[in-house]
Short mmCIF file of C-alpha atoms in Angstrom, two decimals:
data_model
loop_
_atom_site.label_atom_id
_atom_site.label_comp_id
_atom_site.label_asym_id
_atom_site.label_seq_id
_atom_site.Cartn_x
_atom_site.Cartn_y
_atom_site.Cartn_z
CA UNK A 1 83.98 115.17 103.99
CA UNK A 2 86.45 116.72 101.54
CA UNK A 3 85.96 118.15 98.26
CA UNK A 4 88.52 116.21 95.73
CA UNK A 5 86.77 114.54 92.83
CA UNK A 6 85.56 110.87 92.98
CA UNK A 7 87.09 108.31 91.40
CA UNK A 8 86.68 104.82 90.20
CA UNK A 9 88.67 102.07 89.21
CA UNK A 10 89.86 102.30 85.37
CA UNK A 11 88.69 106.23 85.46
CA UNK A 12 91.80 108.31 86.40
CA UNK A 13 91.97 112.18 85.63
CA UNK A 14 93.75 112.79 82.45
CA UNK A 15 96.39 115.00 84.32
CA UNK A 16 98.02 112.49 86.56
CA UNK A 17 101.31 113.04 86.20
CA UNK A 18 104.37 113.01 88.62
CA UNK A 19 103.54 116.50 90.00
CA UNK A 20 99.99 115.06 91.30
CA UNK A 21 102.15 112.36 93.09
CA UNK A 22 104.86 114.84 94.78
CA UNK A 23 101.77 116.77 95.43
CA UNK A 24 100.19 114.19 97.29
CA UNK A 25 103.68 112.64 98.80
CA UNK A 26 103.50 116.04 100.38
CA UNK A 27 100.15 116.17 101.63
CA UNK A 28 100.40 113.22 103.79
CA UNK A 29 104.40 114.24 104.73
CA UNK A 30 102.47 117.59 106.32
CA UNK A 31 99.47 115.95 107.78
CA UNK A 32 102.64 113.82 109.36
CA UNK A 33 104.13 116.44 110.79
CA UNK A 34 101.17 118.14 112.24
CA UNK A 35 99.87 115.01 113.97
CA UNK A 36 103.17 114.87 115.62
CA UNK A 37 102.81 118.59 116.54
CA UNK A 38 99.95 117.79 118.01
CA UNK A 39 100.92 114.46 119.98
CA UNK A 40 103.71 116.70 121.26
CA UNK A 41 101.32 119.12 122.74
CA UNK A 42 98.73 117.13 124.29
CA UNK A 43 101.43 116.85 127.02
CA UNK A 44 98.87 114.88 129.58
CA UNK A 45 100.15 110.56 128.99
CA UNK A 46 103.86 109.57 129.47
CA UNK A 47 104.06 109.17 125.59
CA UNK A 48 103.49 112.87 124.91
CA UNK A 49 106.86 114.33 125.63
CA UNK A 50 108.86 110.73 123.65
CA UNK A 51 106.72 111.25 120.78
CA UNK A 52 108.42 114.26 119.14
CA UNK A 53 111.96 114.93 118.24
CA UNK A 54 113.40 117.30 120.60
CA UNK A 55 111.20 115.76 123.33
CA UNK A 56 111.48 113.82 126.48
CA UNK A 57 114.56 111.35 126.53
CA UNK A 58 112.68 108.18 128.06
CA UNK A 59 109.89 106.02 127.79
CA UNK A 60 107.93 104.37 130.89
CA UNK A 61 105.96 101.64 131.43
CA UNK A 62 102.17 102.26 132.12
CA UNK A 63 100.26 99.98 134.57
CA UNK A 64 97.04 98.08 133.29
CA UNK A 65 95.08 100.68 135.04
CA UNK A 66 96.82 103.72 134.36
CA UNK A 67 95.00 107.00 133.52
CA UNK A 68 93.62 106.98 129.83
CA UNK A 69 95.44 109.08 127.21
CA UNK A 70 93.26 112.43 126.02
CA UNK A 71 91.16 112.50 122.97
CA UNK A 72 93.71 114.81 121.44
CA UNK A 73 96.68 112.20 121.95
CA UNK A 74 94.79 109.55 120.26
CA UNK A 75 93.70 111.48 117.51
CA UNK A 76 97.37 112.44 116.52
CA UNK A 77 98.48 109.03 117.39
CA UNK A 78 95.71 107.39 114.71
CA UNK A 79 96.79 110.02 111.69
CA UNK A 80 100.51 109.85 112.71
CA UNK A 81 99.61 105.90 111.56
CA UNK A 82 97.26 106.96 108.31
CA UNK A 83 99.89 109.61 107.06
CA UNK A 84 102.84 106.59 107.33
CA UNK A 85 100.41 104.17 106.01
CA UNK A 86 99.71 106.21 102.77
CA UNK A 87 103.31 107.40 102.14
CA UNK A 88 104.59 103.83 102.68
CA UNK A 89 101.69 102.45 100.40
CA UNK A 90 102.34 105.27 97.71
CA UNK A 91 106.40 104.80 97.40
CA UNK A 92 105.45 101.11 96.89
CA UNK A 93 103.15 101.52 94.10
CA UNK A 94 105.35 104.39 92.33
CA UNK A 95 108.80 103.15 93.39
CA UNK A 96 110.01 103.23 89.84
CA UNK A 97 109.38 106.88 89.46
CA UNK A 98 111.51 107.46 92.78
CA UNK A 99 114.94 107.51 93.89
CA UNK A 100 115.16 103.56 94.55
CA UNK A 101 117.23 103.82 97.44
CA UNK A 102 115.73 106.58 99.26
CA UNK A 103 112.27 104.67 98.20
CA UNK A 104 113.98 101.53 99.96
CA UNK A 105 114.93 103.52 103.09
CA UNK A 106 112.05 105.08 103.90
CA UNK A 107 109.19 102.06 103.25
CA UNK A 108 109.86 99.57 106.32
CA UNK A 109 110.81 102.12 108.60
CA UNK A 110 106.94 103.82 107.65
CA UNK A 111 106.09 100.19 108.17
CA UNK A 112 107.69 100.01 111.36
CA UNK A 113 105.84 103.13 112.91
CA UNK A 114 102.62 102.37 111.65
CA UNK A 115 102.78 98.79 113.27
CA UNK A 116 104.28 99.64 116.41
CA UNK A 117 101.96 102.45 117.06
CA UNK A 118 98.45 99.87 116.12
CA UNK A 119 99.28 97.32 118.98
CA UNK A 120 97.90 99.03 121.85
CA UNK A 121 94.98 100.09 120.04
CA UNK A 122 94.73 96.69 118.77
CA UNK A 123 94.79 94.58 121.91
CA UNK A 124 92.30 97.08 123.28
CA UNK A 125 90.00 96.85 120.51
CA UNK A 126 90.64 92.81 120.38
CA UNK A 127 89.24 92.27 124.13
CA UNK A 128 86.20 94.85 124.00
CA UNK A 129 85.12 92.86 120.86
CA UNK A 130 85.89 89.82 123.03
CA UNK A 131 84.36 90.48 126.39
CA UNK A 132 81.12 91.80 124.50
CA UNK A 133 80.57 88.89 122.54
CA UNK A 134 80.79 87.29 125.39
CA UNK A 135 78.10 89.19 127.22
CA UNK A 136 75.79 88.26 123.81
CA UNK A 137 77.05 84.61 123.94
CA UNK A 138 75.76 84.59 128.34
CA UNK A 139 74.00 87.39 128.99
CA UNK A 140 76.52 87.13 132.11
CA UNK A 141 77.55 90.29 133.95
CA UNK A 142 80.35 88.30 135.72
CA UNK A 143 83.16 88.92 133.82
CA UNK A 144 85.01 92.30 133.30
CA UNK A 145 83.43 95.21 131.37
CA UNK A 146 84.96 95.98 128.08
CA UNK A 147 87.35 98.92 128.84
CA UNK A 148 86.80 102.06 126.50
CA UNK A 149 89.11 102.29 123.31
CA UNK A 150 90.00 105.76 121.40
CA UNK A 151 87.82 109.41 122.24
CA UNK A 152 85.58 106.80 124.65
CA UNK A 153 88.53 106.24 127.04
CA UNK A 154 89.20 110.02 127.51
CA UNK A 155 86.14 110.53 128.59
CA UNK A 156 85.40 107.87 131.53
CA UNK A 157 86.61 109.49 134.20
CA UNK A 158 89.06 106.88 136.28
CA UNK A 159 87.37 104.66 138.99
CA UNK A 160 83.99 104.67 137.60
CA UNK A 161 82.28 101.37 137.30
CA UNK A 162 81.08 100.13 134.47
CA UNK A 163 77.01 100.27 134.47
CA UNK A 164 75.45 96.87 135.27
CA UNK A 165 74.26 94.55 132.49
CA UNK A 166 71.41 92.60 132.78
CA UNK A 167 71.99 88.94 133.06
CA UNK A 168 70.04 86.65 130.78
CA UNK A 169 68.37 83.31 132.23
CA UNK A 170 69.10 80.00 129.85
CA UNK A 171 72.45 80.49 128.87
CA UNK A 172 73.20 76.58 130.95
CA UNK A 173 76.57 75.82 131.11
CA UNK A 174 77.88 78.73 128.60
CA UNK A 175 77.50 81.62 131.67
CA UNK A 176 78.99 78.95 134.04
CA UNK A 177 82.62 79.81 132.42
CA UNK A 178 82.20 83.03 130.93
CA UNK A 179 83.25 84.85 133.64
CA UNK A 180 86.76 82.60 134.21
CA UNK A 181 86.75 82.97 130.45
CA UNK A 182 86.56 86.86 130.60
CA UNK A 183 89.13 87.35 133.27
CA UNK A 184 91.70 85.25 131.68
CA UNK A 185 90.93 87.26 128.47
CA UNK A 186 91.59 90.58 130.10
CA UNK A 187 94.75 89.68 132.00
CA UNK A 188 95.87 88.10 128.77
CA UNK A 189 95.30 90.69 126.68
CA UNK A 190 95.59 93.66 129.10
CA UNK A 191 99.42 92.66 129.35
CA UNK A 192 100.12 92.56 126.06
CA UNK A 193 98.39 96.11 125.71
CA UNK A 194 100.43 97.24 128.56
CA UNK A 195 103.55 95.82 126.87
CA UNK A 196 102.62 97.56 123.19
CA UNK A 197 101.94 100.43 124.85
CA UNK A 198 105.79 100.47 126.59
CA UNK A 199 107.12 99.73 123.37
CA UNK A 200 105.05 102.36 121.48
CA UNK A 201 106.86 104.88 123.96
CA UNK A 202 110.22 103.42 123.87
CA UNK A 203 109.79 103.67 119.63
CA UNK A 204 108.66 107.24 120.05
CA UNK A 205 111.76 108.44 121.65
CA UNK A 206 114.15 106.32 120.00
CA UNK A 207 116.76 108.31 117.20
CA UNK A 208 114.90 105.50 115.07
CA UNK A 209 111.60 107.43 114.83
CA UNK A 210 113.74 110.78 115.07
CA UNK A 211 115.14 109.76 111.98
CA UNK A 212 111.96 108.68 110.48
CA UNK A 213 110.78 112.23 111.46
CA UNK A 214 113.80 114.32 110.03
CA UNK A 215 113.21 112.55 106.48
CA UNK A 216 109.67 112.94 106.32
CA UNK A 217 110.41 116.87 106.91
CA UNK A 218 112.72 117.22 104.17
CA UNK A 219 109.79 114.78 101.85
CA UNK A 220 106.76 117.86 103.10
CA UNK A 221 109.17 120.57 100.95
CA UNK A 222 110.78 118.42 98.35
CA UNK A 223 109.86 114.56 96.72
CA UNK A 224 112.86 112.72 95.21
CA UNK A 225 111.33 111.93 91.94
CA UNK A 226 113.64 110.23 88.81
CA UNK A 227 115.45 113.20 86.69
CA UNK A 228 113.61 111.36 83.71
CA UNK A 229 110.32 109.02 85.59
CA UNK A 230 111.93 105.94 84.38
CA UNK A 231 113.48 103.58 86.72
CA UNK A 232 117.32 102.93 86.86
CA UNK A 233 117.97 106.45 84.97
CA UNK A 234 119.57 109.25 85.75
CA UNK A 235 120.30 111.31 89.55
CA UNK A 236 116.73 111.67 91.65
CA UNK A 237 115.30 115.43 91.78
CA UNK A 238 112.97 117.49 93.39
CA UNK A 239 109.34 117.12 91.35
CA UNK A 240 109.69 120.55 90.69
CA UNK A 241 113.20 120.68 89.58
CA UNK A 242 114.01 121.36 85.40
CA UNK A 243 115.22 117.74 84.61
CA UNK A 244 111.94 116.10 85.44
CA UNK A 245 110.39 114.64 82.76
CA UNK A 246 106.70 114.53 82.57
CA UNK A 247 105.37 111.08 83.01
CA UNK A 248 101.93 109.49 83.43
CA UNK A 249 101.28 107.68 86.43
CA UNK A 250 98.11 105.52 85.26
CA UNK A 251 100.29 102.30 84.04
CA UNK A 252 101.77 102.07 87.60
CA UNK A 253 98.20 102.31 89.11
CA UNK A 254 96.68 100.26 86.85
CA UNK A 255 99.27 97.87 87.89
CA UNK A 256 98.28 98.29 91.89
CA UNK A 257 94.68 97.35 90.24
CA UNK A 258 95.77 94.39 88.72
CA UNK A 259 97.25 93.02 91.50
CA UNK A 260 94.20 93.61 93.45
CA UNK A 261 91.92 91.87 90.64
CA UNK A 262 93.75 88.77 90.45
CA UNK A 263 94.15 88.39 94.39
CA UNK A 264 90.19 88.51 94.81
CA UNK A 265 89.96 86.20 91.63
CA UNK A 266 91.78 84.07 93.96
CA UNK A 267 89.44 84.20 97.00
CA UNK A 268 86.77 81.14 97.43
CA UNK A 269 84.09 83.40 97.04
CA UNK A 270 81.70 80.42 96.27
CA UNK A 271 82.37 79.20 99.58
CA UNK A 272 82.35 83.04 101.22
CA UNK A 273 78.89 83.10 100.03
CA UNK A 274 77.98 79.93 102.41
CA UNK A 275 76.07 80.71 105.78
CA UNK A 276 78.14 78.08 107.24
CA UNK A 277 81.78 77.40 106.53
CA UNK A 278 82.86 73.96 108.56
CA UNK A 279 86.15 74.50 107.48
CA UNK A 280 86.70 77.47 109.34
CA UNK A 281 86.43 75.66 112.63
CA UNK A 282 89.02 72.86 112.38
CA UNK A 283 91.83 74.87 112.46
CA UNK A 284 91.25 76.75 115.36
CA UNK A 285 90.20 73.40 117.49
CA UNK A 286 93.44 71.65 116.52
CA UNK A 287 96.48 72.34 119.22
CA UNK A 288 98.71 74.41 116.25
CA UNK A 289 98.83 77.84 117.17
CA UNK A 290 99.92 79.09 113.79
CA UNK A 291 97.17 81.57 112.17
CA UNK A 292 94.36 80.18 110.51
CA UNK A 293 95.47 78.79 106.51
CA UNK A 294 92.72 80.19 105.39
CA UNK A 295 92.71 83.84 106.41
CA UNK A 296 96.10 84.53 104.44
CA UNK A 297 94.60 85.80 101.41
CA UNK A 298 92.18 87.83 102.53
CA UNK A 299 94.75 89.44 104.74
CA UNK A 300 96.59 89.62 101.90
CA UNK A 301 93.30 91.23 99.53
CA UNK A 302 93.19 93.54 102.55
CA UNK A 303 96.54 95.11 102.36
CA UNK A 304 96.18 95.00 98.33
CA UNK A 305 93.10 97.33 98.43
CA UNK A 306 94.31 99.44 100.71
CA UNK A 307 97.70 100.05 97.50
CA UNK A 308 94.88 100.90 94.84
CA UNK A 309 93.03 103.42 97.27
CA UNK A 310 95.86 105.54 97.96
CA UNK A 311 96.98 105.10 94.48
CA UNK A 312 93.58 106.35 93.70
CA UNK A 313 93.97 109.38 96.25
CA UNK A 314 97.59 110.08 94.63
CA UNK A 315 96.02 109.93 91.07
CA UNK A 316 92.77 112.44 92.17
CA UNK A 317 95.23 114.93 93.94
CA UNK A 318 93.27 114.35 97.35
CA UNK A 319 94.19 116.80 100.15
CA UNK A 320 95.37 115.37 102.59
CA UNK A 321 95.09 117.99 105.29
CA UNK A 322 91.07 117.52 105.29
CA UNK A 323 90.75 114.13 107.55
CA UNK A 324 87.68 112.94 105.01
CA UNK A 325 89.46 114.20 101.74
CA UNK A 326 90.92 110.81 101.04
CA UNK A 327 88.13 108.86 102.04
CA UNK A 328 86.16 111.07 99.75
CA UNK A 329 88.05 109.99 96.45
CA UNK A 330 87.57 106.70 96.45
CA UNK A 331 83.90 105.38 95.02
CA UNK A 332 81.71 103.99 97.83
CA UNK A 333 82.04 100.36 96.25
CA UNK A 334 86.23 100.28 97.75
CA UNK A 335 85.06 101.20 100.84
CA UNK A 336 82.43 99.28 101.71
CA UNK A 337 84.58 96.22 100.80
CA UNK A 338 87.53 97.53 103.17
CA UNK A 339 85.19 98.15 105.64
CA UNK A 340 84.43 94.61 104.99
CA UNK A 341 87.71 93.46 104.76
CA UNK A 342 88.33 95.30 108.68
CA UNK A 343 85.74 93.22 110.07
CA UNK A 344 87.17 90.05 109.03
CA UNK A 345 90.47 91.18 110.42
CA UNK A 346 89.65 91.86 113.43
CA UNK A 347 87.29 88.86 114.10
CA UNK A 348 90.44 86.19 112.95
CA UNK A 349 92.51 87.75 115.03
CA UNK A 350 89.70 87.90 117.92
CA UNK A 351 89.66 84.36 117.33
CA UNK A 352 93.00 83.53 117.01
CA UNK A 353 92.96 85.04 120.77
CA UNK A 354 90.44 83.01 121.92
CA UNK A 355 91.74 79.96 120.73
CA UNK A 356 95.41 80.49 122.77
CA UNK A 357 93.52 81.44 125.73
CA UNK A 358 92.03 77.66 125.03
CA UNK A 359 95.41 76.38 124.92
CA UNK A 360 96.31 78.01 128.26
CA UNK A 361 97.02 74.76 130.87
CA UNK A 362 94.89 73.53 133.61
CA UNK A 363 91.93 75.85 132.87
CA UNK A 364 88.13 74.24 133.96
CA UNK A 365 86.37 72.72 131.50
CA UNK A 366 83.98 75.33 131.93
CA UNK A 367 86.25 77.74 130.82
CA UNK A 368 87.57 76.29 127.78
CA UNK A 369 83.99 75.41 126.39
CA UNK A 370 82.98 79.30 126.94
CA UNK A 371 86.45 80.02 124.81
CA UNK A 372 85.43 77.39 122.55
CA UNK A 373 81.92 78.74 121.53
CA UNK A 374 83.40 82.47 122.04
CA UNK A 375 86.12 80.78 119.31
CA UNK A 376 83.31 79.95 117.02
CA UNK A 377 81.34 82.93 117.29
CA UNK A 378 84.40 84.68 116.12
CA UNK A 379 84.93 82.34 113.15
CA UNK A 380 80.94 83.06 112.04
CA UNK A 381 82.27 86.90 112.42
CA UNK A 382 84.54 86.09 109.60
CA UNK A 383 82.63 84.09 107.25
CA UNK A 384 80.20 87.25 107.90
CA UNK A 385 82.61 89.61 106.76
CA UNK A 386 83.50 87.33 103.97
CA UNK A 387 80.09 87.21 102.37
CA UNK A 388 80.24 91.17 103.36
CA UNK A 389 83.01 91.58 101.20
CA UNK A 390 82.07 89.36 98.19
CA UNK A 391 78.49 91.18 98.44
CA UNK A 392 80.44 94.71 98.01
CA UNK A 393 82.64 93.51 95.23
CA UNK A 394 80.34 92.64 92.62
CA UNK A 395 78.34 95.28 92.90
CA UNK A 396 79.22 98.34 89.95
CA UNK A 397 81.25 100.76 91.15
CA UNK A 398 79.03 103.76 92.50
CA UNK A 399 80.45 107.37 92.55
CA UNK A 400 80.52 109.56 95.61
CA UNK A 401 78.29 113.14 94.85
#
């Protein structure tokens, strides 16, 4: 873990001003650059030589059971995502104390990297979490093994079978279709991992990203802050340069707090607090394949908490080059609830996958009931993560040592 000071919500340092935020703007521009250094070098999957500027020319496609990137190439790839995710997040909450239109440049294309470069992991992560609940559901060995996500994959060697579960007796008709269910599951979802992961590679060697790259260079050795910190005045300048004026940052992230307050004022936490939450099943039993109506908002919570944590980080000077440094700023109360918050992503959008697999025609009957009860298994998940979360966020906030 790092060493920057712990903060809480309301309980900024009295010296955030716009040097803390260039300071930080920079952190995460350098951390950037050296995960892409580093995804560069690892040299050993086809995306290693598209990922850099000045690198290979072309992206390929990978087969479904290609050889697994190395722990080193995942690594990079995971804080090339966390550095865009915290400079996008941080030019949102202090646009007005930036150059608006280089502000406005920069954001979706951050936005664009980061989200291009989650799918595979995402699809990955989205069928282990569905092929072992199905295991719990059955106790059926029948259907594929979860494939290893992140360091695990680099270190299965290829063509090694996964080690044999033991089946459990008195599942009935569940373990009849779990193993149809499973293997439409994995082609399903192996596809579209196969697909994210072309278009990953195709993004990485595109003059898109190269771009992308090339500004966040020039933002690790100079931040285009407001001549005076006040939006719509004056030519943008380096936060180091003589016409900066000094400004406090605290109204803007008190602001990113407020938002985040009256979202989860929002939430039906009465009804989060409920082992059982009927309402969370009709939706994903009915033939619309839009996302579940309910999980807006705490998507939404999600993204919110994620603004006041790096505004946090910007306003406690965190370093970015230490990998626990930001985590270390925040109090223990934010995290727990984004933990939270993760969880309940990831099991709607488990579900979500479960459900279309339902919709997929002429299945057996079998089938779709082992999707169905894998469906609502995933729906308890969220309400789960929902209580989780609404546990977390009444609690007082609790400072890291």
């Amino acid at each position: 873990m790092g060493t920057a000071p712990a903060v809480v919500a309301g309980d900024p340092p009295p010296d955030a001003d716009a040097g803390a935020l260039a300071g930080y703007l920079r952190a995460q521009a350098t951390e950037f650059l050296r995960a892409l250094r580093r995804h560069r070098e690892s040299g050993a999957s086809g995306a290693s030589g598209a990922g850099a500027p000045g690198g290979g020319t072309g992206a390929g496609t990978s087969a479904p059971g290609r050889a697994a990137p190395p722990a080193d190439d995942v690594d990079a790839v995971r804080a090339l995502r966390r550095a865009a995710r915290r400079i996008s997040g941080t030019l949102h909450t202090f646009q007005p104390l930036l150059d608006a239109g280089w502000a406005e440049e920069m954001r979706p294309e951050l936005a664009w990297l980061s989200g291009t470069l989650a799918l595979e992991h995402a699809y990955a992560s989205r069928l282990e979490r569905l092929l072992q609940a199905l295991h719990r559901l059955s106790g059926s060995a029948a259907f594929p093994a979860p494939r290893p996500v992140g360091r695990a994959a680099a270190t299965v060697p290829a063509g090694v079978p996964a080690p044999a579960r033991p089946a459990s007796p008195d599942r009935g008709s569940l373990t009849v279709g779990a193993a149809k269910a499973g293997a439409l599951l994995d082609r399903q979802l192996t596809l579209a991992r196969t697909r994210a992961h072309s278009t990953a590679l195709q993004a990485l060697g595109s003059s898109r990203f190269h771009a992308v790259a090339d500004k966040v260079a020039l933002l690790a050795s100079e931040v285009p802050l407001r001549a005076t910190g006040r939006p719509d005045r004056g030519p943008a300048t380096s936060a180091s340069g003589p016409g900066t004026a000094p400004v406090d940052l605290r109204p803007l992230a008190a602001a990113a707090e407020e938002r985040l307050t009256d979202a989860v004022t929002a939430l039906p936490l009465v009804a989060a607090g409920s082992p059982y939450n009927a309402q969370a099943l009709v939706h994903g039993l009915s033939p619309d394949p839009a996302p579940h109506p309910q999980d807006a908002p705490w998507h939404q919570v999600r993204l919110l908490l994620r603004l006041h944590r790096y505004a946090l980080e910007a306003l406690a000077g965190a370093d970015a080059g230490d990998a626990g440094g930001t985590e270390a700023a925040v109090d223990v109360r934010l995290l727990a609830a984004g933990e939270a918050l993760d969880r309940h992503r990831d099991a709607s959008e488990a579900a979500a996958a479960a459900a279309q697999a339902a919709r997929t025609p002429r299945i057996a009957p079998a089938t779709a009931y082992a999707l169905g009860v894998l469906h609502a298994d995933q729906r308890h998940e969220v309400e789960a993560a929902r209580y989780a979360f609404q546990h977390s966020w009444r609690k007082e906030p609790i400072r890291l040592p």
